[in-house]
Tab-separated table of C-alpha atoms in Angstrom:
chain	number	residue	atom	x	y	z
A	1	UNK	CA	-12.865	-22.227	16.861
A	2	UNK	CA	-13.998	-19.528	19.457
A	3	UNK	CA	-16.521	-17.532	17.069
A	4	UNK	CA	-15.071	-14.182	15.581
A	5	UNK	CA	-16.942	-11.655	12.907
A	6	UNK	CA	-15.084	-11.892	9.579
A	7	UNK	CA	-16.604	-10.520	6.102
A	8	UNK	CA	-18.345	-12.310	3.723
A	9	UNK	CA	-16.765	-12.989	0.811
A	10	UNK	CA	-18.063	-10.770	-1.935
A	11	UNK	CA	-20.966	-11.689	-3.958
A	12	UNK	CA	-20.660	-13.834	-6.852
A	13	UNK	CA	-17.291	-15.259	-6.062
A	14	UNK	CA	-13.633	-14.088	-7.534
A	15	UNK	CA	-14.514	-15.252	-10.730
A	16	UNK	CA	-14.742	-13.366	-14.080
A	17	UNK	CA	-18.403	-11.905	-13.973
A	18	UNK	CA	-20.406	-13.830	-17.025
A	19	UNK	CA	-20.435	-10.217	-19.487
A	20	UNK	CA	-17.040	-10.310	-19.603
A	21	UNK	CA	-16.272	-13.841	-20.443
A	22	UNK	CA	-18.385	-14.586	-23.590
A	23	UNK	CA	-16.776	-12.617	-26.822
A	24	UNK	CA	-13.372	-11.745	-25.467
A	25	UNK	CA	-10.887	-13.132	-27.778
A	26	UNK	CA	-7.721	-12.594	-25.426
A	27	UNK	CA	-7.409	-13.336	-21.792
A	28	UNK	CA	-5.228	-11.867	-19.316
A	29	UNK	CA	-3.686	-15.370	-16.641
A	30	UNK	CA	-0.584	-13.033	-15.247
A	31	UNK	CA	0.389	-10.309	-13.718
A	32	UNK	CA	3.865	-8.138	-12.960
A	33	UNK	CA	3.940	-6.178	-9.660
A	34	UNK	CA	6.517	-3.603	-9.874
A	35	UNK	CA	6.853	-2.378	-6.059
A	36	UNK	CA	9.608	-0.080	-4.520
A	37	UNK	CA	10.480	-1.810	-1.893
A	38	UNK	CA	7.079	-0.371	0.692
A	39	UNK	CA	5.379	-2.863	2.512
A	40	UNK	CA	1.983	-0.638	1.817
A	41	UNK	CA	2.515	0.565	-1.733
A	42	UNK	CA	3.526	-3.340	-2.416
A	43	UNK	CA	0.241	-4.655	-0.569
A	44	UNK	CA	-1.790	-2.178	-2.957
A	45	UNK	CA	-0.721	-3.588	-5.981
A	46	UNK	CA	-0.584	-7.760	-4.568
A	47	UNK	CA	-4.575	-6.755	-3.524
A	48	UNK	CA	-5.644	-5.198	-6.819
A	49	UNK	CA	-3.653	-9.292	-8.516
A	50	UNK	CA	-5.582	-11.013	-5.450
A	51	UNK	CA	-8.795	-9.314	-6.326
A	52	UNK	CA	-8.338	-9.841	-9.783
A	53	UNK	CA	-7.837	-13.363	-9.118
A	54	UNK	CA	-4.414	-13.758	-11.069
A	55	UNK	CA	-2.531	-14.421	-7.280
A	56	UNK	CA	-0.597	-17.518	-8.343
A	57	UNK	CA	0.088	-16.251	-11.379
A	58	UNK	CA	2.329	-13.040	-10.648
A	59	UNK	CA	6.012	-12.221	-10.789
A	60	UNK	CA	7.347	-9.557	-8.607
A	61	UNK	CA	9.839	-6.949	-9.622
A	62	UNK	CA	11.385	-3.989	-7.459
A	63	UNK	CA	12.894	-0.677	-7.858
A	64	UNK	CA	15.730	-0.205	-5.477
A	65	UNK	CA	17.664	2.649	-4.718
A	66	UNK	CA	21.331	3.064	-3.779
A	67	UNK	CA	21.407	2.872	0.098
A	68	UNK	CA	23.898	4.380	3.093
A	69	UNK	CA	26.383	6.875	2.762
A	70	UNK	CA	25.951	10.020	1.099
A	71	UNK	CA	22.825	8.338	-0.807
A	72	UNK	CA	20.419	8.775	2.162
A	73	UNK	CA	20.800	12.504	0.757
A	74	UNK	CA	20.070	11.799	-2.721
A	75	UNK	CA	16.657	10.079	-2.240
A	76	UNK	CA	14.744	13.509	-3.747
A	77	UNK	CA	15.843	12.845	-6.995
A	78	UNK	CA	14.840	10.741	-9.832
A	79	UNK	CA	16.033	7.050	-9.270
A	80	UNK	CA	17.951	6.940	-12.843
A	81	UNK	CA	19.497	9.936	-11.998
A	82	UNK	CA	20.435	9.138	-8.455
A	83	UNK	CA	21.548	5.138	-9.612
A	84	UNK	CA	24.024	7.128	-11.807
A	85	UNK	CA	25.235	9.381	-9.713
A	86	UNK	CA	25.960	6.516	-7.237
A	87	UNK	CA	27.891	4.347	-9.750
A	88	UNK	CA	30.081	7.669	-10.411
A	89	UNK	CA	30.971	8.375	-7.028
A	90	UNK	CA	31.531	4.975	-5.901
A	91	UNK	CA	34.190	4.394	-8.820
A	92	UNK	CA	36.225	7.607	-8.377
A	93	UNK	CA	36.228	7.273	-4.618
A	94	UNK	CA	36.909	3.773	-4.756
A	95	UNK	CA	40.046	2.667	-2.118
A	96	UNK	CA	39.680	6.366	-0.806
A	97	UNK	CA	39.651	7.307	2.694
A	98	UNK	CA	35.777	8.993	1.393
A	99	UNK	CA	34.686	5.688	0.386
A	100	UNK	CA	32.495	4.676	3.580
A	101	UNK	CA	31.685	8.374	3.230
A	102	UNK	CA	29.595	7.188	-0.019
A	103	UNK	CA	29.154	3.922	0.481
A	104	UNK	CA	28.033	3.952	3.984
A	105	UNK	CA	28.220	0.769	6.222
A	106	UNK	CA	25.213	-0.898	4.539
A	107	UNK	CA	25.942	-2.828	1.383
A	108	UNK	CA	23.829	-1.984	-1.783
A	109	UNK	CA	21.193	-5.175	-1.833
A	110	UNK	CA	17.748	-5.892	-2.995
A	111	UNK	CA	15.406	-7.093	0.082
A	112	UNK	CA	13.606	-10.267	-0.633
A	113	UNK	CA	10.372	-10.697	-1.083
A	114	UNK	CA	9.497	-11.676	2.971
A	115	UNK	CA	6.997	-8.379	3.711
A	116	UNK	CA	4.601	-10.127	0.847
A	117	UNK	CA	4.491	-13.389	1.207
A	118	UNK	CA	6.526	-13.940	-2.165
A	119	UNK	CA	10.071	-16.387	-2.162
A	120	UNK	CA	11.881	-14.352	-4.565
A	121	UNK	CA	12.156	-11.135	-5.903
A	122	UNK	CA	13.854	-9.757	-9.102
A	123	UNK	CA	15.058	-6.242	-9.892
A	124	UNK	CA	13.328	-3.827	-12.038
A	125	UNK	CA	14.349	-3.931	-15.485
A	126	UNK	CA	12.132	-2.739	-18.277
A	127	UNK	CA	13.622	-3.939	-21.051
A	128	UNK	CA	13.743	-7.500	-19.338
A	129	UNK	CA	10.072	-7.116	-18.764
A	130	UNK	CA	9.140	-5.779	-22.243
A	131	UNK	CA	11.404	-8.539	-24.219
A	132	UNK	CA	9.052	-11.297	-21.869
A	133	UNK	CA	5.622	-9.675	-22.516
A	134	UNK	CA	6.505	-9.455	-26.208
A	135	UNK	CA	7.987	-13.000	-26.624
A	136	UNK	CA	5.109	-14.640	-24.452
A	137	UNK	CA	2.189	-13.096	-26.239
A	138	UNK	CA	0.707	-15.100	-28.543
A	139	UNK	CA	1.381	-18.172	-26.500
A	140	UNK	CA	0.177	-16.588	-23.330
A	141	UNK	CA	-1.863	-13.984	-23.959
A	142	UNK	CA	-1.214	-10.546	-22.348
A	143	UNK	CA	0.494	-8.787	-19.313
A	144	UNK	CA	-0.691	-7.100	-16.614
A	145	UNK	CA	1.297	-4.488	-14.823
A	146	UNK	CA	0.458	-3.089	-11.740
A	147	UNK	CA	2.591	-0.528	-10.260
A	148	UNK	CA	2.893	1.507	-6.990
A	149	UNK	CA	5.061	4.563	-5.720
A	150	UNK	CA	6.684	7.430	-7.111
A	151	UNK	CA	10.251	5.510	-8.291
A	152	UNK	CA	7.948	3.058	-10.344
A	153	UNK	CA	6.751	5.555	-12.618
A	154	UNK	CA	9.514	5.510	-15.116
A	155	UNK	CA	9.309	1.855	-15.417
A	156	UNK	CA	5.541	1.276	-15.999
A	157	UNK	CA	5.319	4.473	-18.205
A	158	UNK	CA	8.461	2.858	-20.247
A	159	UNK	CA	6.841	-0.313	-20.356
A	160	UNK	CA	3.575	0.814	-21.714
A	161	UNK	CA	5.242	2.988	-24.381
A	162	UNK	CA	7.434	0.232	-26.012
A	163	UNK	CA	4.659	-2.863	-25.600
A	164	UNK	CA	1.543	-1.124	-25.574
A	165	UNK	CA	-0.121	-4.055	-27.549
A	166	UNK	CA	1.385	-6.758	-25.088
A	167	UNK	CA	0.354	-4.959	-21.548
A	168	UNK	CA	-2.283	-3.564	-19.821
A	169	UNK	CA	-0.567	-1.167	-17.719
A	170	UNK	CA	-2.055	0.381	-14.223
A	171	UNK	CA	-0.188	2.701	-11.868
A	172	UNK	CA	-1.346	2.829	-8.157
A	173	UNK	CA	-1.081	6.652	-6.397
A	174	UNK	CA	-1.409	9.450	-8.507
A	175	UNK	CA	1.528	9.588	-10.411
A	176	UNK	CA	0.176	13.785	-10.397
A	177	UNK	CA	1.145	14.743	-14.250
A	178	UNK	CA	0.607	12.963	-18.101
A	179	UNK	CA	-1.631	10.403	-16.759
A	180	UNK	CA	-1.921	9.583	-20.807
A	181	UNK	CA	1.073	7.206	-20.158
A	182	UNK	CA	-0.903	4.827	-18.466
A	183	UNK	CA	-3.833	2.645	-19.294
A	184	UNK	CA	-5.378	3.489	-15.753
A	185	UNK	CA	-4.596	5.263	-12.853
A	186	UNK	CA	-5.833	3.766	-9.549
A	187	UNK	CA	-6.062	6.776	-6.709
A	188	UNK	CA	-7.729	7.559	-3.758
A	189	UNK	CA	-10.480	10.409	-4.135
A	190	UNK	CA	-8.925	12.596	-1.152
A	191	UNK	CA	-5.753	13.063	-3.705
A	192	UNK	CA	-8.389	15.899	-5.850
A	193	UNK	CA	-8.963	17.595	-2.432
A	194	UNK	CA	-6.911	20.595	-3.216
A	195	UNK	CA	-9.221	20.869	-6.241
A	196	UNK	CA	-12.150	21.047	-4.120
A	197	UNK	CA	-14.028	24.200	-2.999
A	198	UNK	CA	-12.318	23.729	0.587
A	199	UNK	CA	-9.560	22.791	-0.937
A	200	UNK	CA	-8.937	25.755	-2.834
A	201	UNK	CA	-9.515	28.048	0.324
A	202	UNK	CA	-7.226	25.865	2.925
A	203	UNK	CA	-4.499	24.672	0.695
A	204	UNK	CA	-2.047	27.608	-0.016
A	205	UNK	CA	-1.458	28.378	-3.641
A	206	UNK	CA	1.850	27.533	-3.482
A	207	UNK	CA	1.683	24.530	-2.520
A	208	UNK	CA	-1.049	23.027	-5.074
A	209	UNK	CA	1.011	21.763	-7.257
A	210	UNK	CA	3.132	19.753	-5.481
A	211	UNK	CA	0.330	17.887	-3.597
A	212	UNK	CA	-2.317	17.626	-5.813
A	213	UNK	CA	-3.266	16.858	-9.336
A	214	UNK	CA	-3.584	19.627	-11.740
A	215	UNK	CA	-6.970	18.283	-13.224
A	216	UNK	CA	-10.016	16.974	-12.363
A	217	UNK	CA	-10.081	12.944	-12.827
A	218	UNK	CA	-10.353	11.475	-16.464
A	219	UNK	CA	-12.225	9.080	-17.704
A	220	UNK	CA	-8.443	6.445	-17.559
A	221	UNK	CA	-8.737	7.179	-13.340
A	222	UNK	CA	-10.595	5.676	-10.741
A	223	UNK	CA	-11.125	6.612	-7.537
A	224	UNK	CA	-10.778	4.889	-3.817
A	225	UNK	CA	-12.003	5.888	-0.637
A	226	UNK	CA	-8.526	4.278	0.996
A	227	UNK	CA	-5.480	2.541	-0.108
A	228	UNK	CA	-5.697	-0.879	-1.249
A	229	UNK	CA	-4.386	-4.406	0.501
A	230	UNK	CA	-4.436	-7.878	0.595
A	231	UNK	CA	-7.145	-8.177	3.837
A	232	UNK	CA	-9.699	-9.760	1.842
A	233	UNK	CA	-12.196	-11.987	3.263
A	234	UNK	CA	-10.185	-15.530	1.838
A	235	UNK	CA	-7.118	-14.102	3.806
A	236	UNK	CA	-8.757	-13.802	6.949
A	237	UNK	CA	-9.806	-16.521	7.319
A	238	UNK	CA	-6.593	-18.276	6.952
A	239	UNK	CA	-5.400	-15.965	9.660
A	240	UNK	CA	-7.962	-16.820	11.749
A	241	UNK	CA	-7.277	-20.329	11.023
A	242	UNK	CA	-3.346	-20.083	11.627
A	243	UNK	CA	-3.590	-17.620	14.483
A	244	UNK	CA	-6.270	-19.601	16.689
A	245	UNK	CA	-3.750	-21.044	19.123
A	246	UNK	CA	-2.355	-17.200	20.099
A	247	UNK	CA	-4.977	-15.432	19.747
A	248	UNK	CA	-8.425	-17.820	20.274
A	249	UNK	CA	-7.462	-18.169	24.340
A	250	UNK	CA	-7.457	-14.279	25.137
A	251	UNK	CA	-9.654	-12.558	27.024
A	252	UNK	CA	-12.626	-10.979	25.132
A	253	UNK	CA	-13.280	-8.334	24.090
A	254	UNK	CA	-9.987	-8.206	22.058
A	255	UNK	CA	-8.660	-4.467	21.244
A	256	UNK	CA	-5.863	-4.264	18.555
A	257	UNK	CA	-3.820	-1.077	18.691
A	258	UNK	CA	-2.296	-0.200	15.462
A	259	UNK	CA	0.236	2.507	15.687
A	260	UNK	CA	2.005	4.405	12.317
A	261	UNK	CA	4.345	7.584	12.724
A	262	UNK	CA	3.803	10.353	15.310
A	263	UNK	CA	0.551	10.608	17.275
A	264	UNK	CA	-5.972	2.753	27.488
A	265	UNK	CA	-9.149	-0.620	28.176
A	266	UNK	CA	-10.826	-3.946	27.872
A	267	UNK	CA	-10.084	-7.674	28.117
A	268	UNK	CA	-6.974	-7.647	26.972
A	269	UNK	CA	-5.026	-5.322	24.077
A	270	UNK	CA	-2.587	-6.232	21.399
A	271	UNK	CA	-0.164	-3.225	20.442
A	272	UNK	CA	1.410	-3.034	16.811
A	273	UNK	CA	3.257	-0.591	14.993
A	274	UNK	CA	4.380	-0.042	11.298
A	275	UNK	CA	7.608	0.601	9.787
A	276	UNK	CA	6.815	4.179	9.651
A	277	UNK	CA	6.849	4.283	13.345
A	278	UNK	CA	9.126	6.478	15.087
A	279	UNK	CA	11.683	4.190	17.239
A	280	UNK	CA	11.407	7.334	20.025
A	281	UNK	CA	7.217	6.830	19.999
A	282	UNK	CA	7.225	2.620	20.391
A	283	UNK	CA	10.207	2.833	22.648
A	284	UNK	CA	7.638	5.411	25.446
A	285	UNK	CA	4.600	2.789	24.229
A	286	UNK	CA	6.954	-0.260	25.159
A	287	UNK	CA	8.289	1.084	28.463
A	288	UNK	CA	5.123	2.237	29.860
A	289	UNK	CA	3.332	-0.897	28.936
A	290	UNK	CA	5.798	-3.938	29.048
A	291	UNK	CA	4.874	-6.291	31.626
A	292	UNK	CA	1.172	-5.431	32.016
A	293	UNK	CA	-0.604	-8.974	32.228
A	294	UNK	CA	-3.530	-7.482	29.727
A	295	UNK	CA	-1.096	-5.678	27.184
A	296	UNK	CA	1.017	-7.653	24.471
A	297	UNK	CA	3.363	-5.166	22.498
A	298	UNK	CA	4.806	-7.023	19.092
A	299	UNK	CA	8.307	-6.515	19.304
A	300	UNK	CA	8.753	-6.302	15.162
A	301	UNK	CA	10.347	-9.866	15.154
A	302	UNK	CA	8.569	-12.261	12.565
A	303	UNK	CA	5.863	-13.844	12.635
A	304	UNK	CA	4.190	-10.701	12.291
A	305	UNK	CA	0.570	-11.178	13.617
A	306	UNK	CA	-1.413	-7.876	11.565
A	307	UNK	CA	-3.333	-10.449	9.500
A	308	UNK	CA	-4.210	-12.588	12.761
A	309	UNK	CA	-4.777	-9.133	14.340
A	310	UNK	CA	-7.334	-7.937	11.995
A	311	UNK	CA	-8.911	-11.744	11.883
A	312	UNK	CA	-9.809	-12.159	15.230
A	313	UNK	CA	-9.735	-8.562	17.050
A	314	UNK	CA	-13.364	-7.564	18.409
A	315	UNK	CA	-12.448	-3.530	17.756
A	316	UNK	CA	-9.442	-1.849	16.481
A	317	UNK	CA	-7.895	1.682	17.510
A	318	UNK	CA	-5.545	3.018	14.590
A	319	UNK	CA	-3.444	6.117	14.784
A	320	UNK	CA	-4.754	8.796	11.997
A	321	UNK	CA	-1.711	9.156	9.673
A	322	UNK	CA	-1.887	5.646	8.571
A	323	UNK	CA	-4.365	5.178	5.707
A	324	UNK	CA	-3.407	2.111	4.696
A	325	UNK	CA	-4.091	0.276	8.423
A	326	UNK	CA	-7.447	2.191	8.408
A	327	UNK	CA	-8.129	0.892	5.062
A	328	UNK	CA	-7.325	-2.503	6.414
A	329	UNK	CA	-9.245	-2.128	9.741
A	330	UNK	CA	-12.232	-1.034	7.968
A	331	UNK	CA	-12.241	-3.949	5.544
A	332	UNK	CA	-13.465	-6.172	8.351
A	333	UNK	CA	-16.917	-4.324	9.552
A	334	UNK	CA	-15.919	-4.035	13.093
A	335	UNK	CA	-15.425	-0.866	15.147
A	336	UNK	CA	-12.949	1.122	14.324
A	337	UNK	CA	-12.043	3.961	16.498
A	338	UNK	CA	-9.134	6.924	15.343
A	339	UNK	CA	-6.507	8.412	17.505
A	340	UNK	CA	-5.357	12.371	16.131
A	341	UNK	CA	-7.360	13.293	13.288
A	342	UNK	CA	-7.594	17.031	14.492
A	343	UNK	CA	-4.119	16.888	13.912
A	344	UNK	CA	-4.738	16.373	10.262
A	345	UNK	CA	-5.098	18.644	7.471
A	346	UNK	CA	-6.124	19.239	4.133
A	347	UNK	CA	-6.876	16.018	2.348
A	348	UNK	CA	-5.819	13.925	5.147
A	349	UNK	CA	-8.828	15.222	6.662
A	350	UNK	CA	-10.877	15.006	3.995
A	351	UNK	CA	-10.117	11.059	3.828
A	352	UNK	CA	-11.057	11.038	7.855
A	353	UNK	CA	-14.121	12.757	7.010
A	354	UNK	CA	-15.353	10.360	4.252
A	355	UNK	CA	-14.672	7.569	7.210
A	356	UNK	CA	-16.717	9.431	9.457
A	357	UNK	CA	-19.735	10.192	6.992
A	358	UNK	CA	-19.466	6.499	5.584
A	359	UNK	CA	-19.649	5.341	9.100
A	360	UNK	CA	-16.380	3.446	9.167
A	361	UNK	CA	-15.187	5.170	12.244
A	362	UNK	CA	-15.372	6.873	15.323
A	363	UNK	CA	-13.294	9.271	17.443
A	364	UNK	CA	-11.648	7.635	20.190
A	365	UNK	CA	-11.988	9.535	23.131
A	366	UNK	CA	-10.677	6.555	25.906
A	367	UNK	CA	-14.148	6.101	27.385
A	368	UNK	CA	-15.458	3.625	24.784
A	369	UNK	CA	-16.933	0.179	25.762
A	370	UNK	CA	-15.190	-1.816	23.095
A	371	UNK	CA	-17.353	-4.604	24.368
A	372	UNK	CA	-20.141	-2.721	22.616
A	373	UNK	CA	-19.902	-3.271	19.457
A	374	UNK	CA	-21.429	-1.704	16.116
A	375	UNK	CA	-20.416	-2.589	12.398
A	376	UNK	CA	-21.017	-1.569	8.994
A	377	UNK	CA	-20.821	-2.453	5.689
A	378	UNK	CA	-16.560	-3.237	4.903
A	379	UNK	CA	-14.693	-1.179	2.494
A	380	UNK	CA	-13.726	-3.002	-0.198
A	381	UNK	CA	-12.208	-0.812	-2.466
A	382	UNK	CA	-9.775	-3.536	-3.776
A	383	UNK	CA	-12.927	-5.865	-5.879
A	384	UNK	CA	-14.632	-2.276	-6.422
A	385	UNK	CA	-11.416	-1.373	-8.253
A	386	UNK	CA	-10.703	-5.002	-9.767
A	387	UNK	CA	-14.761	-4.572	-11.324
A	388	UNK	CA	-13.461	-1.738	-13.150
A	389	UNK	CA	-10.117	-3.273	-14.530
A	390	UNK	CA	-12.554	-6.191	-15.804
A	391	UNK	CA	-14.947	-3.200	-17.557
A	392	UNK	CA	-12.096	-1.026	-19.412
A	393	UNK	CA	-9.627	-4.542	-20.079
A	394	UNK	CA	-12.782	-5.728	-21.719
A	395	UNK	CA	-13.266	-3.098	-23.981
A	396	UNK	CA	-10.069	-3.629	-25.502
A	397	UNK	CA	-11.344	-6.799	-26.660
A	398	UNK	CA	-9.471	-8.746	-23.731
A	399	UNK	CA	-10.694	-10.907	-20.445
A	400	UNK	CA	-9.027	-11.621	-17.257
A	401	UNK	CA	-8.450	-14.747	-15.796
């Protein structure tokens, strides 16, 4: 294998560090993921399980909302109310001339489980979830559920309230009011920003409240620099393993261009962009730059090559408004370079500048030398995070793993 910079696995293994193994009388083997359907709020909560080491021992639920029609409209309000509102209006529209009106062409389905590596996927129900924590206890030992995105609250909070002895419950992204309804809250740091001296002078009054917590961080929160994945050091290098044959015979250096929503070189360049990507911004990327010999533009059909990508790239350029792909890109050590943070405000910025001050990052201006290359030590706010879960599970008299 051509040789390629990956991170070192972590020190002491994935193990259960020795103080939290010897008096705990309960021990936490599985895990429940309850996603809403985002690739990145998903890959938060699979990369808190895979850092926790309880991977192969997970069950995957998801929230899904009502989709096409007039429910593309009614994605502001709160997913019980807008399930109900659905089931009303298809049933007294139903064999109407307004029924593709509400229904929309696209039937109402849950996606399977393909963006995270998982076979099968089951929808959200609480009570489901509750009834198999409860029944499974004293044979099994306790739940953990890990949570992510705004439609997930309800369910986690739910679940914590009616099996608080059976679950350890953690909700990803600051769910912004009664954090008390969860056993931690997993966050990034730039989500206080507003509560910050700058904060307080850029980010208008009015707006506080929607965008920012209301209180400084409790003792039940801990605090990220970025988002959290699955782009730990055991997963790359599998990647780099599985992606040899594509990737191992390009020219060097390699420059992987990661493009998100609204926002030229070296040996050859690999362009990819996420789901959040504008179809009018990939479509200018794809027609300026399809058919150059050095330039390969992934055309979103599977397999998707982000984890070979990050394996075996010798520098990365990622478009500012995607934390999670910086996150990612910074995991590995290599250079990073950012397109559009002075478009970025408040604690967008504030994330950009922890990058900056940590080292993680660099502006790219277009006259870099990717071939020069500089590291640091990789963000890896996923085992930081996982150390903690071990800490405040343990004090409840529990162990994981």
């Amino acid at each position: 294998m051509r040789p390629i910079r990956l991170p070192e696995p972590p020190g002491g293994g994935m193990g259960t560090p020795e103080i939290f193994t010897g008096g705990a009388a309960t021990a936490v083997r599985r895990a429940v993921v309850i996603g809403n359907g985002s690739p990145g709020a998903e890959g938060q909560c699979l990369g808190l399980v895979r850092a926790l080491g309880l991977a192969d021992h997970l069950t995957l639920y998801r929230v899904t909302r009502p989709q096409g029609g007039i429910n593309e409209w009614l994605h502001f309000l709160p997913i019980s109310l807008h399930k109900l509102i659905d089931q009303v209006l298809r049933q007294f529209f139903r064999n109407t001339r307004f029924e593709l009106v509400i229904q929309g062409r696209k039937p109402y389905r849950v996606p399977n489980g393909g963006s995270v590596g998982l076979s099968s996927v089951l929808e959200a129900d609480t009570k489901k979830i509750v009834a198999v924590a409860r029944d499974t206890f004293d044979k099994e030992g306790p739940t953990l559920i890990v949570a992510c995105g705004w439609d997930t609250i309800s369910y986690s909070s739910s679940i914590r309230h009616l099996a608080s002895d059976n679950v350890y419950v953690i909700q990803m992204q600051h769910p912004r009011s009664r954090l008390d309804r969860f056993d931690l809250v997993v966050t990034p740091r730039h989500d206080y920003y507003a509560l910050t001296a700058g904060g307080q002078q850029e980010v208008p009054r009015l707006f506080r409240r929607w965008i920012t917590p209301q209180e400084p961080p409790g003792r039940n929160v801990v605090l990220t620099v970025g988002a959290l994945h699955q782009a730990d050091s055991a997963a790359l290098r599998l990647a780099a393993i599985a992606w040899h044959d594509k990737l191992a015979p390009l020219p060097k250096p390699l420059l992987i261009i990661n493009i998100g929503g609204p926002t030229n070189s070296c040996g050859s360049v690999r362009v990819s962009f996420s789901r959040r990507t504008p179809r009018k911004v990939s479509d200018i990327i794809s027609k300026e730059f399809t058919g150059h010999p050095k330039i390969y533009i992934w055309d979103g059909e599977d397999p998707n090559p982000h984890m070979g990508h990050l394996a075996w790239a010798d520098a990365f350029v990622v478009s500012a408004d995607s934390i999670s792909m910086l996150s990612e890109a910074c995991s590995t050590g290599k250079p990073v370079y950012v397109i559009g943070t002075e478009h970025c405000k408040w604690k967008i910025s504030a994330f950009h500048k922890t990058l900056r001050e940590r080292g993680l990052v660099r502006p790219f201006t277009g006259l870099e030398d990717v071939s020069n290359s500089w590291s640091y030590p990789p963000l890896n706010d996923a085992i930081e995070v996982a150390t903690r879960v071990r800490e405040v599970i343990a004090e409840r008299g529990w162990s994981v793993g």
